[in-house]
mmCIF file with all atom_site columns, C-alpha atoms in Angstrom:
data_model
loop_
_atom_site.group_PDB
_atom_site.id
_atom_site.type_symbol
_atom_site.label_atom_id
_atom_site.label_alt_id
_atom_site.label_comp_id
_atom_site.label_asym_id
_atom_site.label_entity_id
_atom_site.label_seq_id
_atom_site.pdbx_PDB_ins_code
_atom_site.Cartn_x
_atom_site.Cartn_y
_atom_site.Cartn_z
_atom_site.occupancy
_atom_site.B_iso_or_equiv
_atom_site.pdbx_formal_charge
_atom_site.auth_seq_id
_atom_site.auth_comp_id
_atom_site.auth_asym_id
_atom_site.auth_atom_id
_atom_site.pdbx_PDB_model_num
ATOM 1   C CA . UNK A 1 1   ? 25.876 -0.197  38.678 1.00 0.00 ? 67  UNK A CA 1
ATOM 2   C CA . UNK A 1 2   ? 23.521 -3.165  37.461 1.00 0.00 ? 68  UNK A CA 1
ATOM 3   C CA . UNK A 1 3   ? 21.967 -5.484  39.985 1.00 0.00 ? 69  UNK A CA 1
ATOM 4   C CA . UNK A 1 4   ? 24.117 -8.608  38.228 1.00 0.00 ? 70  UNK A CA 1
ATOM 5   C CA . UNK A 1 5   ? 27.128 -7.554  39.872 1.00 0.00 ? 71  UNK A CA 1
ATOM 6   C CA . UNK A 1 6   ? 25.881 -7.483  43.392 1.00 0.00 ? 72  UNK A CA 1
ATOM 7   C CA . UNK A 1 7   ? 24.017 -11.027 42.426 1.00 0.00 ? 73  UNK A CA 1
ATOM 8   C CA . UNK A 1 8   ? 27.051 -12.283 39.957 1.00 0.00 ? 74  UNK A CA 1
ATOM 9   C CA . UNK A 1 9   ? 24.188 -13.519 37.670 1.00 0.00 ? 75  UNK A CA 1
ATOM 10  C CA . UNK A 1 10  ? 23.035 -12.937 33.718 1.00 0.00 ? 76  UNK A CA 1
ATOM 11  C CA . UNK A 1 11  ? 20.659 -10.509 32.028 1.00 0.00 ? 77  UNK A CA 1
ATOM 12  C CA . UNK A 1 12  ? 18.654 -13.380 31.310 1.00 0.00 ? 78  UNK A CA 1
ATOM 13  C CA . UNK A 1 13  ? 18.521 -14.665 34.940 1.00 0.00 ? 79  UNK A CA 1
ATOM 14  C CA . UNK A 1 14  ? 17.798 -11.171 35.920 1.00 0.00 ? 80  UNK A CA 1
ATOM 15  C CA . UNK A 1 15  ? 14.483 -10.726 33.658 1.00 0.00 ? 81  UNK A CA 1
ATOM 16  C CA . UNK A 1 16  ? 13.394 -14.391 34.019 1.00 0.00 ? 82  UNK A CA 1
ATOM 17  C CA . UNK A 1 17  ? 13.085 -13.712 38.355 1.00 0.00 ? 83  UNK A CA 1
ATOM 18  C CA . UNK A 1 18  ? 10.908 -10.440 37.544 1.00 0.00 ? 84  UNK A CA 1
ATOM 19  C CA . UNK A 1 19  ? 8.928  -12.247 34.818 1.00 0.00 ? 85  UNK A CA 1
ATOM 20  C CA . UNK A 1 20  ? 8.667  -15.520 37.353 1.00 0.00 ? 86  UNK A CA 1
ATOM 21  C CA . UNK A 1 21  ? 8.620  -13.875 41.269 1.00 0.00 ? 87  UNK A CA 1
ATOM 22  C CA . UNK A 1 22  ? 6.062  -11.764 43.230 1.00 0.00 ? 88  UNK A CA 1
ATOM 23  C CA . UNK A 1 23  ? 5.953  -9.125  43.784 1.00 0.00 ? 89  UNK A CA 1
ATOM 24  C CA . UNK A 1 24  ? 7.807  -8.386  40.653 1.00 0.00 ? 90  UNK A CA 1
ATOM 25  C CA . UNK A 1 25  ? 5.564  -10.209 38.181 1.00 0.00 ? 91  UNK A CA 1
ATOM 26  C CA . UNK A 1 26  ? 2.716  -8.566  39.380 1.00 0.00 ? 92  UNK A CA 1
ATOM 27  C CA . UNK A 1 27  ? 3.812  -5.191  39.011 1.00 0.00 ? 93  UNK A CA 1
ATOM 28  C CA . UNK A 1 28  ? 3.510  -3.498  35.675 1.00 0.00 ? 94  UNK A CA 1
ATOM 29  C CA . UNK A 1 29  ? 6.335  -2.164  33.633 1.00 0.00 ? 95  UNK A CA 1
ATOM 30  C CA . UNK A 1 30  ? 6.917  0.095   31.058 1.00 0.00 ? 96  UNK A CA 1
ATOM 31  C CA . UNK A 1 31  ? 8.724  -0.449  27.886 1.00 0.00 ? 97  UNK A CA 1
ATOM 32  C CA . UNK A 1 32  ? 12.187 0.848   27.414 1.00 0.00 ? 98  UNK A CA 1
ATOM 33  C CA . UNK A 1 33  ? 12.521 2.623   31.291 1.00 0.00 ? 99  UNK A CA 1
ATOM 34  C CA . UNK A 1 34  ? 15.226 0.925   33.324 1.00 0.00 ? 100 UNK A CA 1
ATOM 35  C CA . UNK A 1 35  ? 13.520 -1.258  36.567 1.00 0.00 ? 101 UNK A CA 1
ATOM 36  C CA . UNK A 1 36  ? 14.724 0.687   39.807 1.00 0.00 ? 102 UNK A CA 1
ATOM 37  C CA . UNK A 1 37  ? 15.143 -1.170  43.334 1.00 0.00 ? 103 UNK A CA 1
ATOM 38  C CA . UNK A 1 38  ? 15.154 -0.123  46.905 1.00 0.00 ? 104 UNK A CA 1
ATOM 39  C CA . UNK A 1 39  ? 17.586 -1.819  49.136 1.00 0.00 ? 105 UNK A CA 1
ATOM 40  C CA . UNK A 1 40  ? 15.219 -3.997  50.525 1.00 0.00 ? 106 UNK A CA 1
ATOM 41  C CA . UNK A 1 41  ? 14.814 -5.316  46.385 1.00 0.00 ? 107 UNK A CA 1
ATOM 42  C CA . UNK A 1 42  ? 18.737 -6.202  46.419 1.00 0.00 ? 108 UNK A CA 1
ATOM 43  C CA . UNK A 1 43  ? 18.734 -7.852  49.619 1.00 0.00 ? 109 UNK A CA 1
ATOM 44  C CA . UNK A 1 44  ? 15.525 -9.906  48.377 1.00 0.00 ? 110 UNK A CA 1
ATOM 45  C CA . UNK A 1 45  ? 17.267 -10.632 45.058 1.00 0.00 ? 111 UNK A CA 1
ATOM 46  C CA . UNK A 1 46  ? 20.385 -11.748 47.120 1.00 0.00 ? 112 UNK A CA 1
ATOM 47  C CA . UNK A 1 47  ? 18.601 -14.163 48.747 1.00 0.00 ? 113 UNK A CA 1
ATOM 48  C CA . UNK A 1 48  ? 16.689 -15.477 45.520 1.00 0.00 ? 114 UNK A CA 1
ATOM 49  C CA . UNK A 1 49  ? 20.409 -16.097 43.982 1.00 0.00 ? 115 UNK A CA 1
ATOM 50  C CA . UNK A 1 50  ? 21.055 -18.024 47.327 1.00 0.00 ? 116 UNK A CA 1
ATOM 51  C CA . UNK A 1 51  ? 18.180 -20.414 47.063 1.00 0.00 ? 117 UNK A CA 1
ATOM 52  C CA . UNK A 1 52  ? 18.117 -21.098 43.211 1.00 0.00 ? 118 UNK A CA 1
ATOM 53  C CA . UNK A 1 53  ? 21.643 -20.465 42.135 1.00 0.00 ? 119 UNK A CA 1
ATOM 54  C CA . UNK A 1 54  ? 23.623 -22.401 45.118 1.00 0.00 ? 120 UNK A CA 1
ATOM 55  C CA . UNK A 1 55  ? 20.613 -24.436 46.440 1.00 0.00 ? 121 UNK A CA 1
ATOM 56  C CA . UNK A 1 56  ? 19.032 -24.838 43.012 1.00 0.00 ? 122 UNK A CA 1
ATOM 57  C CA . UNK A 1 57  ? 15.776 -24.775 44.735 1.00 0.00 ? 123 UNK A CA 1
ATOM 58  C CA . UNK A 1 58  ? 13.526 -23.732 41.312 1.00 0.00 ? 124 UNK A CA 1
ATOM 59  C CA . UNK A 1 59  ? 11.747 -20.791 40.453 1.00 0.00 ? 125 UNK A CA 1
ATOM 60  C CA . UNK A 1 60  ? 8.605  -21.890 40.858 1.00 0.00 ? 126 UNK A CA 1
ATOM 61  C CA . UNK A 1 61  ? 8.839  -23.150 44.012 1.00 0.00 ? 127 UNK A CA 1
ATOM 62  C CA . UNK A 1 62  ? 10.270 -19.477 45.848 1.00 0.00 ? 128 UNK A CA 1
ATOM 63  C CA . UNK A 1 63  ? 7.607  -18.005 43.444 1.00 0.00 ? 129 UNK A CA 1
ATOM 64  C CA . UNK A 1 64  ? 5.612  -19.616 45.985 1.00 0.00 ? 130 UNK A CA 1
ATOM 65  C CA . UNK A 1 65  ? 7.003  -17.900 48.706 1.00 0.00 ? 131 UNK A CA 1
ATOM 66  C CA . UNK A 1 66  ? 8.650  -14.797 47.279 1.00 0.00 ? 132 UNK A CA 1
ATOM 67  C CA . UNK A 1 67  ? 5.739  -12.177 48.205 1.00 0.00 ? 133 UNK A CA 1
ATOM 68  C CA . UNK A 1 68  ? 5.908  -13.175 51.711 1.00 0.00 ? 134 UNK A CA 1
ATOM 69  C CA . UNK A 1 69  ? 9.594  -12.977 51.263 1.00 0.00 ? 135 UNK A CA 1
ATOM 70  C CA . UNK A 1 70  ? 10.327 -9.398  49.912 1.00 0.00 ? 136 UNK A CA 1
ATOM 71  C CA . UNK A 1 71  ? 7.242  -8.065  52.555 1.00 0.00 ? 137 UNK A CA 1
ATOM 72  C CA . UNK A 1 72  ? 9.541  -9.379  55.248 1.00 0.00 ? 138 UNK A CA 1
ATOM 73  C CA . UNK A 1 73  ? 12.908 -7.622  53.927 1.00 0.00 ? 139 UNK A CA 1
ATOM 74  C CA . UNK A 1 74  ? 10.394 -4.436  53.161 1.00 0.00 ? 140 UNK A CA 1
ATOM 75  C CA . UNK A 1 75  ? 9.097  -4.199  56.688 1.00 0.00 ? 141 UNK A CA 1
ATOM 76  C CA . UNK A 1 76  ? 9.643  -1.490  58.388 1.00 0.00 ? 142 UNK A CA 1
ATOM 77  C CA . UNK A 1 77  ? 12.282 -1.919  61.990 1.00 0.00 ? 143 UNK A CA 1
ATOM 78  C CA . UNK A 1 78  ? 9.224  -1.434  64.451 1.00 0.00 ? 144 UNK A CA 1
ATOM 79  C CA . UNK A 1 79  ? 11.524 -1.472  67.436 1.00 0.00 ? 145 UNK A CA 1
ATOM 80  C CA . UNK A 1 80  ? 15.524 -2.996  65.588 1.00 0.00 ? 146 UNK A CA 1
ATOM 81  C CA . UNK A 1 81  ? 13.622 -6.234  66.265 1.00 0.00 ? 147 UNK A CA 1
ATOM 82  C CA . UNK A 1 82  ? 14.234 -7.504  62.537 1.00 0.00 ? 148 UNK A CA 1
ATOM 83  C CA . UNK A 1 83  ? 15.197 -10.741 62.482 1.00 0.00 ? 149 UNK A CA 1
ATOM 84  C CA . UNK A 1 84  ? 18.393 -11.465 61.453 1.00 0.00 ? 150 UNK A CA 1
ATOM 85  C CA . UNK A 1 85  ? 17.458 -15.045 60.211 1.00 0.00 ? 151 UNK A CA 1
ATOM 86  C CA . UNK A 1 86  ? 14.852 -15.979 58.241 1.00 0.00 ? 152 UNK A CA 1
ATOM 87  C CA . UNK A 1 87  ? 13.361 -19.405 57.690 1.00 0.00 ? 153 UNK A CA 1
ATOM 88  C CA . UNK A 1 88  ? 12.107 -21.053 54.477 1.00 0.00 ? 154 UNK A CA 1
ATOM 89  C CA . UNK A 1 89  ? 9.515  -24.088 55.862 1.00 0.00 ? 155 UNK A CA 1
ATOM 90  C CA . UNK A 1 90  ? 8.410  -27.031 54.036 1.00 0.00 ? 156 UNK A CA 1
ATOM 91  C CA . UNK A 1 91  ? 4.893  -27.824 55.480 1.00 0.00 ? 157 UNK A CA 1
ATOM 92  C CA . UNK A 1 92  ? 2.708  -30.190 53.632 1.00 0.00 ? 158 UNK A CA 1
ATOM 93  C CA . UNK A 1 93  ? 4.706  -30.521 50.860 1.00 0.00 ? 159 UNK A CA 1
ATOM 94  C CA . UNK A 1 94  ? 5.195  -26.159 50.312 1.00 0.00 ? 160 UNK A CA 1
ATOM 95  C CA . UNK A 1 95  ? 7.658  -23.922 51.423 1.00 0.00 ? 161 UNK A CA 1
ATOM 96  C CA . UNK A 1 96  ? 6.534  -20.758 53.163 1.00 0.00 ? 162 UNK A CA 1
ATOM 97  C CA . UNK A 1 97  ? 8.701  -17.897 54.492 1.00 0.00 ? 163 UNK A CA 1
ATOM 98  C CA . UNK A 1 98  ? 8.816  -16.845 57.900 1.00 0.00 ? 164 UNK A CA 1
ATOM 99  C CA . UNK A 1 99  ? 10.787 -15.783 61.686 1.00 0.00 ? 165 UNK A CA 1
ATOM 100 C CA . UNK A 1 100 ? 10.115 -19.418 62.841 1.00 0.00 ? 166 UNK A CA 1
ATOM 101 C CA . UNK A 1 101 ? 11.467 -22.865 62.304 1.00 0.00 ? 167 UNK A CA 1
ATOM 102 C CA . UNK A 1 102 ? 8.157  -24.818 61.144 1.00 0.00 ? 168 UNK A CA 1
ATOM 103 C CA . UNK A 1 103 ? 7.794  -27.790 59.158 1.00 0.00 ? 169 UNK A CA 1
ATOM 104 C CA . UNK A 1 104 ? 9.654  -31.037 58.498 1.00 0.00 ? 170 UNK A CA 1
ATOM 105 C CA . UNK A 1 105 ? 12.213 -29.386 56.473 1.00 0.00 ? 171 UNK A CA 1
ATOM 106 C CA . UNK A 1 106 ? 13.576 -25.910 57.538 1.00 0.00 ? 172 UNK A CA 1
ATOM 107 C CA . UNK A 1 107 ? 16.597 -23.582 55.834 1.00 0.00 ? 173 UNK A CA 1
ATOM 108 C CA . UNK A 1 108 ? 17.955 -21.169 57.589 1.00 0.00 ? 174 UNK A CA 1
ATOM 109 C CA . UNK A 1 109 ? 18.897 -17.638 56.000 1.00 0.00 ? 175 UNK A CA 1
ATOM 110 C CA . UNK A 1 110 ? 21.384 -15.565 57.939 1.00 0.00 ? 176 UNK A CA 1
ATOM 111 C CA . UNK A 1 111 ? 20.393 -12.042 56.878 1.00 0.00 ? 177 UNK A CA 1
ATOM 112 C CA . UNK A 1 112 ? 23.084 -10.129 57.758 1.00 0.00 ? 178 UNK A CA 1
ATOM 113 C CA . UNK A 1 113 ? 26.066 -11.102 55.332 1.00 0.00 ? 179 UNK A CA 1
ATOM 114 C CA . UNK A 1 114 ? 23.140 -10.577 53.450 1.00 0.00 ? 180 UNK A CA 1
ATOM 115 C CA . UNK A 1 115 ? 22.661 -6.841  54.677 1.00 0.00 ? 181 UNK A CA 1
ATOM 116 C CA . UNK A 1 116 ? 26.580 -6.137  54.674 1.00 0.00 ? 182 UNK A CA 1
ATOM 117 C CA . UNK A 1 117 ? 27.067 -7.522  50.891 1.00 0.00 ? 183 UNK A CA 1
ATOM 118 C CA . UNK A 1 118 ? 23.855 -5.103  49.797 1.00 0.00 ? 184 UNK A CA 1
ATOM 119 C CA . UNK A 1 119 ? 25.172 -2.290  52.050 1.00 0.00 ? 185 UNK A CA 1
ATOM 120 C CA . UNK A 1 120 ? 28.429 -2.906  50.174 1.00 0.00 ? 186 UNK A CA 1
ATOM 121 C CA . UNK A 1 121 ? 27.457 -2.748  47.217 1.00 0.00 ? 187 UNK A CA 1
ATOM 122 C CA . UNK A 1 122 ? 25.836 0.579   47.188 1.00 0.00 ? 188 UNK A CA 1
ATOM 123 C CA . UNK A 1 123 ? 28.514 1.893   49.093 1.00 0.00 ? 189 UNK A CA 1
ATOM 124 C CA . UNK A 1 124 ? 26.869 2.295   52.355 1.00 0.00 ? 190 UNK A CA 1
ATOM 125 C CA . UNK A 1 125 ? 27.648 1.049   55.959 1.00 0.00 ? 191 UNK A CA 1
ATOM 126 C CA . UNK A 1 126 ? 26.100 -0.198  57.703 1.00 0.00 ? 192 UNK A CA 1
ATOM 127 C CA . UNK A 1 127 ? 25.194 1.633   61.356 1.00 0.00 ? 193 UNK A CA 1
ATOM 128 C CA . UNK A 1 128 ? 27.325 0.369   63.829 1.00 0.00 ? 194 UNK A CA 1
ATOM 129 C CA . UNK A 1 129 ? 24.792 0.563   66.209 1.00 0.00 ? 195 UNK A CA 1
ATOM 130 C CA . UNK A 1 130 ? 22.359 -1.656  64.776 1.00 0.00 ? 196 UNK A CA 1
ATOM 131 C CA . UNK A 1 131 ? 23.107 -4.616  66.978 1.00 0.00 ? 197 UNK A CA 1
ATOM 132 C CA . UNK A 1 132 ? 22.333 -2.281  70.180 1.00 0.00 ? 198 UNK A CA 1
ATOM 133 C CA . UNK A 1 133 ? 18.475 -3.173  71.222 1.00 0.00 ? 199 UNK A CA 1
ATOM 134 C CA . UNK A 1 134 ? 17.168 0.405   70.984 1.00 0.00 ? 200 UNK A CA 1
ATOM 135 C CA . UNK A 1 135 ? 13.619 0.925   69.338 1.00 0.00 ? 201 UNK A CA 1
ATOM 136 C CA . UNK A 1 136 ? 11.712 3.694   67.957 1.00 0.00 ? 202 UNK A CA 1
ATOM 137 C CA . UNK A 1 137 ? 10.586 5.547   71.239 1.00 0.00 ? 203 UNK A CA 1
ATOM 138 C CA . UNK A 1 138 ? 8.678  8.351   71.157 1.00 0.00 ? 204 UNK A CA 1
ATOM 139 C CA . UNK A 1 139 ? 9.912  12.458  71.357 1.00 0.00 ? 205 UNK A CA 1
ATOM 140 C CA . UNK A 1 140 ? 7.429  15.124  72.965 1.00 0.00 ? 206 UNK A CA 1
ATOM 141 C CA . UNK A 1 141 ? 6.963  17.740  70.584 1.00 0.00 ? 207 UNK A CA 1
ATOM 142 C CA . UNK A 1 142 ? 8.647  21.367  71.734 1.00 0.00 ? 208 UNK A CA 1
ATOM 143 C CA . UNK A 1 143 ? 6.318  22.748  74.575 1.00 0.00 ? 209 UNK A CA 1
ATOM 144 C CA . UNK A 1 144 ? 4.027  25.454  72.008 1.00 0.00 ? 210 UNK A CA 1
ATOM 145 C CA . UNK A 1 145 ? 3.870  27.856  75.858 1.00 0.00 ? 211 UNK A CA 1
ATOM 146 C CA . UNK A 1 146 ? 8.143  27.454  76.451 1.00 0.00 ? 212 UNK A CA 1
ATOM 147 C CA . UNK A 1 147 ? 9.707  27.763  73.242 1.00 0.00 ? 213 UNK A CA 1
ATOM 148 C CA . UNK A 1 148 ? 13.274 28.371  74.752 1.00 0.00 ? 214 UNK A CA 1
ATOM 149 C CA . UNK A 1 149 ? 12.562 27.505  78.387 1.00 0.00 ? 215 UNK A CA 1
ATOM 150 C CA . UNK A 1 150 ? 15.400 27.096  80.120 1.00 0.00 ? 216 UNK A CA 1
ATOM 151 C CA . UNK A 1 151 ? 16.499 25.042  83.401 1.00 0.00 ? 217 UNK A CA 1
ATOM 152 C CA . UNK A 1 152 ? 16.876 27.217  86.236 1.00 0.00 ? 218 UNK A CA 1
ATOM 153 C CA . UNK A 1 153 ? 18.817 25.922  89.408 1.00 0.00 ? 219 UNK A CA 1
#
Protein backbone atom coordinates (compact mmCIF):
# COMPACT_ATOMS: atom_id res chain seq x y z
CA UNK A 1 0.00 0.00 0.00
CA UNK A 2 1.48 3.54 -1.04
CA UNK A 3 0.12 6.68 0.52
CA UNK A 4 -1.13 7.87 -3.29
CA UNK A 5 -3.93 5.64 -3.15
CA UNK A 6 -5.43 6.77 0.08
CA UNK A 7 -4.62 10.57 -1.29
CA UNK A 8 -5.40 9.63 -5.22
CA UNK A 9 -2.33 11.84 -5.98
CA UNK A 10 1.28 11.38 -8.00
CA UNK A 11 4.77 10.37 -6.90
CA UNK A 12 5.71 13.72 -7.71
CA UNK A 13 2.97 15.40 -5.59
CA UNK A 14 3.88 13.03 -2.91
CA UNK A 15 7.77 14.09 -2.65
CA UNK A 16 7.12 17.77 -3.51
CA UNK A 17 4.64 18.02 0.11
CA UNK A 18 7.67 16.34 2.13
CA UNK A 19 10.27 18.49 0.33
CA UNK A 20 7.73 21.73 0.81
CA UNK A 21 5.64 20.98 4.43
CA UNK A 22 6.71 20.88 8.13
CA UNK A 23 7.23 18.82 9.80
CA UNK A 24 8.31 16.75 6.92
CA UNK A 25 10.91 19.09 5.43
CA UNK A 26 12.54 19.42 8.51
CA UNK A 27 13.09 15.97 9.23
CA UNK A 28 16.06 14.22 7.74
CA UNK A 29 15.94 11.30 5.42
CA UNK A 30 17.98 8.72 4.29
CA UNK A 31 18.71 7.73 0.81
CA UNK A 32 17.10 4.74 -0.71
CA UNK A 33 14.83 3.66 2.76
CA UNK A 34 11.11 3.94 2.07
CA UNK A 35 9.41 7.15 4.30
CA UNK A 36 7.03 5.38 6.93
CA UNK A 37 3.81 7.23 8.43
CA UNK A 38 1.73 6.89 11.50
CA UNK A 39 -1.93 7.34 11.10
CA UNK A 40 -1.94 10.63 12.32
CA UNK A 41 0.70 11.32 8.91
CA UNK A 42 -2.24 9.97 6.52
CA UNK A 43 -4.90 11.83 8.09
CA UNK A 44 -2.54 15.06 7.89
CA UNK A 45 -1.72 14.24 4.25
CA UNK A 46 -5.55 13.81 3.64
CA UNK A 47 -6.18 17.02 4.63
CA UNK A 48 -3.14 18.65 2.66
CA UNK A 49 -4.81 16.95 -0.64
CA UNK A 50 -8.09 18.71 0.57
CA UNK A 51 -6.71 22.19 0.75
CA UNK A 52 -4.30 22.22 -2.33
CA UNK A 53 -5.76 19.65 -4.62
CA UNK A 54 -9.70 20.65 -4.35
CA UNK A 55 -9.19 24.15 -2.79
CA UNK A 56 -5.95 24.81 -4.66
CA UNK A 57 -4.89 26.76 -1.71
CA UNK A 58 -0.75 26.57 -2.57
CA UNK A 59 1.93 24.95 -0.93
CA UNK A 60 3.44 27.60 0.46
CA UNK A 61 0.78 28.99 2.06
CA UNK A 62 -0.28 25.45 4.35
CA UNK A 63 3.58 25.28 4.64
CA UNK A 64 2.73 28.07 6.76
CA UNK A 65 0.50 26.31 8.82
CA UNK A 66 1.31 22.63 8.36
CA UNK A 67 3.46 22.14 11.72
CA UNK A 68 0.69 23.41 13.73
CA UNK A 69 -1.43 21.21 11.61
CA UNK A 70 0.09 17.64 11.89
CA UNK A 71 0.81 18.57 16.00
CA UNK A 72 -2.95 18.85 16.18
CA UNK A 73 -3.79 15.39 14.31
CA UNK A 74 -0.59 13.96 16.50
CA UNK A 75 -2.01 14.99 19.83
CA UNK A 76 -2.67 12.70 22.03
CA UNK A 77 -7.00 12.19 23.10
CA UNK A 78 -6.44 13.78 26.68
CA UNK A 79 -10.00 13.04 27.65
CA UNK A 80 -11.93 11.90 23.57
CA UNK A 81 -12.11 15.71 23.54
CA UNK A 82 -10.42 15.88 19.94
CA UNK A 83 -12.04 18.05 17.92
CA UNK A 84 -13.72 16.79 15.21
CA UNK A 85 -13.37 20.09 13.14
CA UNK A 86 -10.59 21.96 12.61
CA UNK A 87 -10.28 25.52 11.40
CA UNK A 88 -7.79 27.08 8.95
CA UNK A 89 -7.92 31.20 9.89
CA UNK A 90 -6.86 33.96 7.78
CA UNK A 91 -5.70 36.71 10.27
CA UNK A 92 -3.73 39.57 8.95
CA UNK A 93 -3.32 38.36 5.77
CA UNK A 94 -1.93 34.39 7.12
CA UNK A 95 -3.64 31.38 7.69
CA UNK A 96 -3.06 29.61 10.98
CA UNK A 97 -4.52 26.27 12.15
CA UNK A 98 -6.56 25.85 15.05
CA UNK A 99 -10.10 24.48 17.29
CA UNK A 100 -11.55 28.04 16.80
CA UNK A 101 -13.17 30.11 14.14
CA UNK A 102 -10.77 33.32 14.09
CA UNK A 103 -10.11 35.69 11.47
CA UNK A 104 -11.93 37.30 8.55
CA UNK A 105 -11.79 34.26 6.53
CA UNK A 106 -12.34 30.80 8.20
CA UNK A 107 -12.51 26.99 6.48
CA UNK A 108 -13.85 24.53 8.17
CA UNK A 109 -12.33 20.84 8.16
CA UNK A 110 -14.66 18.08 9.24
CA UNK A 111 -12.18 15.52 10.60
CA UNK A 112 -13.99 12.62 10.74
CA UNK A 113 -14.68 11.48 7.00
CA UNK A 114 -11.28 12.32 7.37
CA UNK A 115 -10.62 9.65 10.22
CA UNK A 116 -13.04 6.97 8.54
CA UNK A 117 -11.27 7.30 4.91
CA UNK A 118 -7.62 6.83 6.86
CA UNK A 119 -9.14 4.13 9.12
CA UNK A 120 -10.27 2.62 5.81
CA UNK A 121 -7.58 2.56 4.23
CA UNK A 122 -5.44 0.65 6.56
CA UNK A 123 -8.11 -1.58 7.18
CA UNK A 124 -9.06 -0.55 10.58
CA UNK A 125 -12.39 0.62 12.22
CA UNK A 126 -12.90 2.74 13.71
CA UNK A 127 -14.17 2.25 17.67
CA UNK A 128 -17.66 2.54 17.80
CA UNK A 129 -17.49 4.08 20.91
CA UNK A 130 -15.58 7.01 20.09
CA UNK A 131 -18.48 9.41 19.95
CA UNK A 132 -19.38 8.36 23.75
CA UNK A 133 -17.75 11.32 26.07
CA UNK A 134 -15.60 9.00 28.21
CA UNK A 135 -11.94 10.21 29.06
CA UNK A 136 -8.87 8.72 30.31
CA UNK A 137 -9.74 8.27 34.12
CA UNK A 138 -7.53 6.94 36.32
CA UNK A 139 -7.22 2.89 37.72
CA UNK A 140 -5.79 2.24 41.38
CA UNK A 141 -3.07 -0.05 41.09
CA UNK A 142 -3.85 -3.79 42.72
CA UNK A 143 -3.75 -3.28 46.61
CA UNK A 144 0.35 -4.69 47.16
CA UNK A 145 -1.38 -6.03 51.14
CA UNK A 146 -4.78 -7.88 49.20
CA UNK A 147 -3.59 -9.46 46.21
CA UNK A 148 -6.81 -11.64 45.76
CA UNK A 149 -9.04 -9.99 48.37
CA UNK A 150 -12.24 -10.91 47.99
CA UNK A 151 -15.82 -9.29 48.87
CA UNK A 152 -17.30 -10.87 51.74
CA UNK A 153 -21.13 -10.35 52.46
Amino acid sequence: MHIRELLGVSRTDVQRWLSTLPPFSESPTQARTARTFTISDLAFFSIVAMLHKQLEMPLRTIACFSADLHALLNAPAASNTMPTRYFANQVDGLWQIGTEIDGAVSLTIDSAPIWRAVYEFVGLEPSPQSHLPFGLMAVPSPSVEQPNARRTG
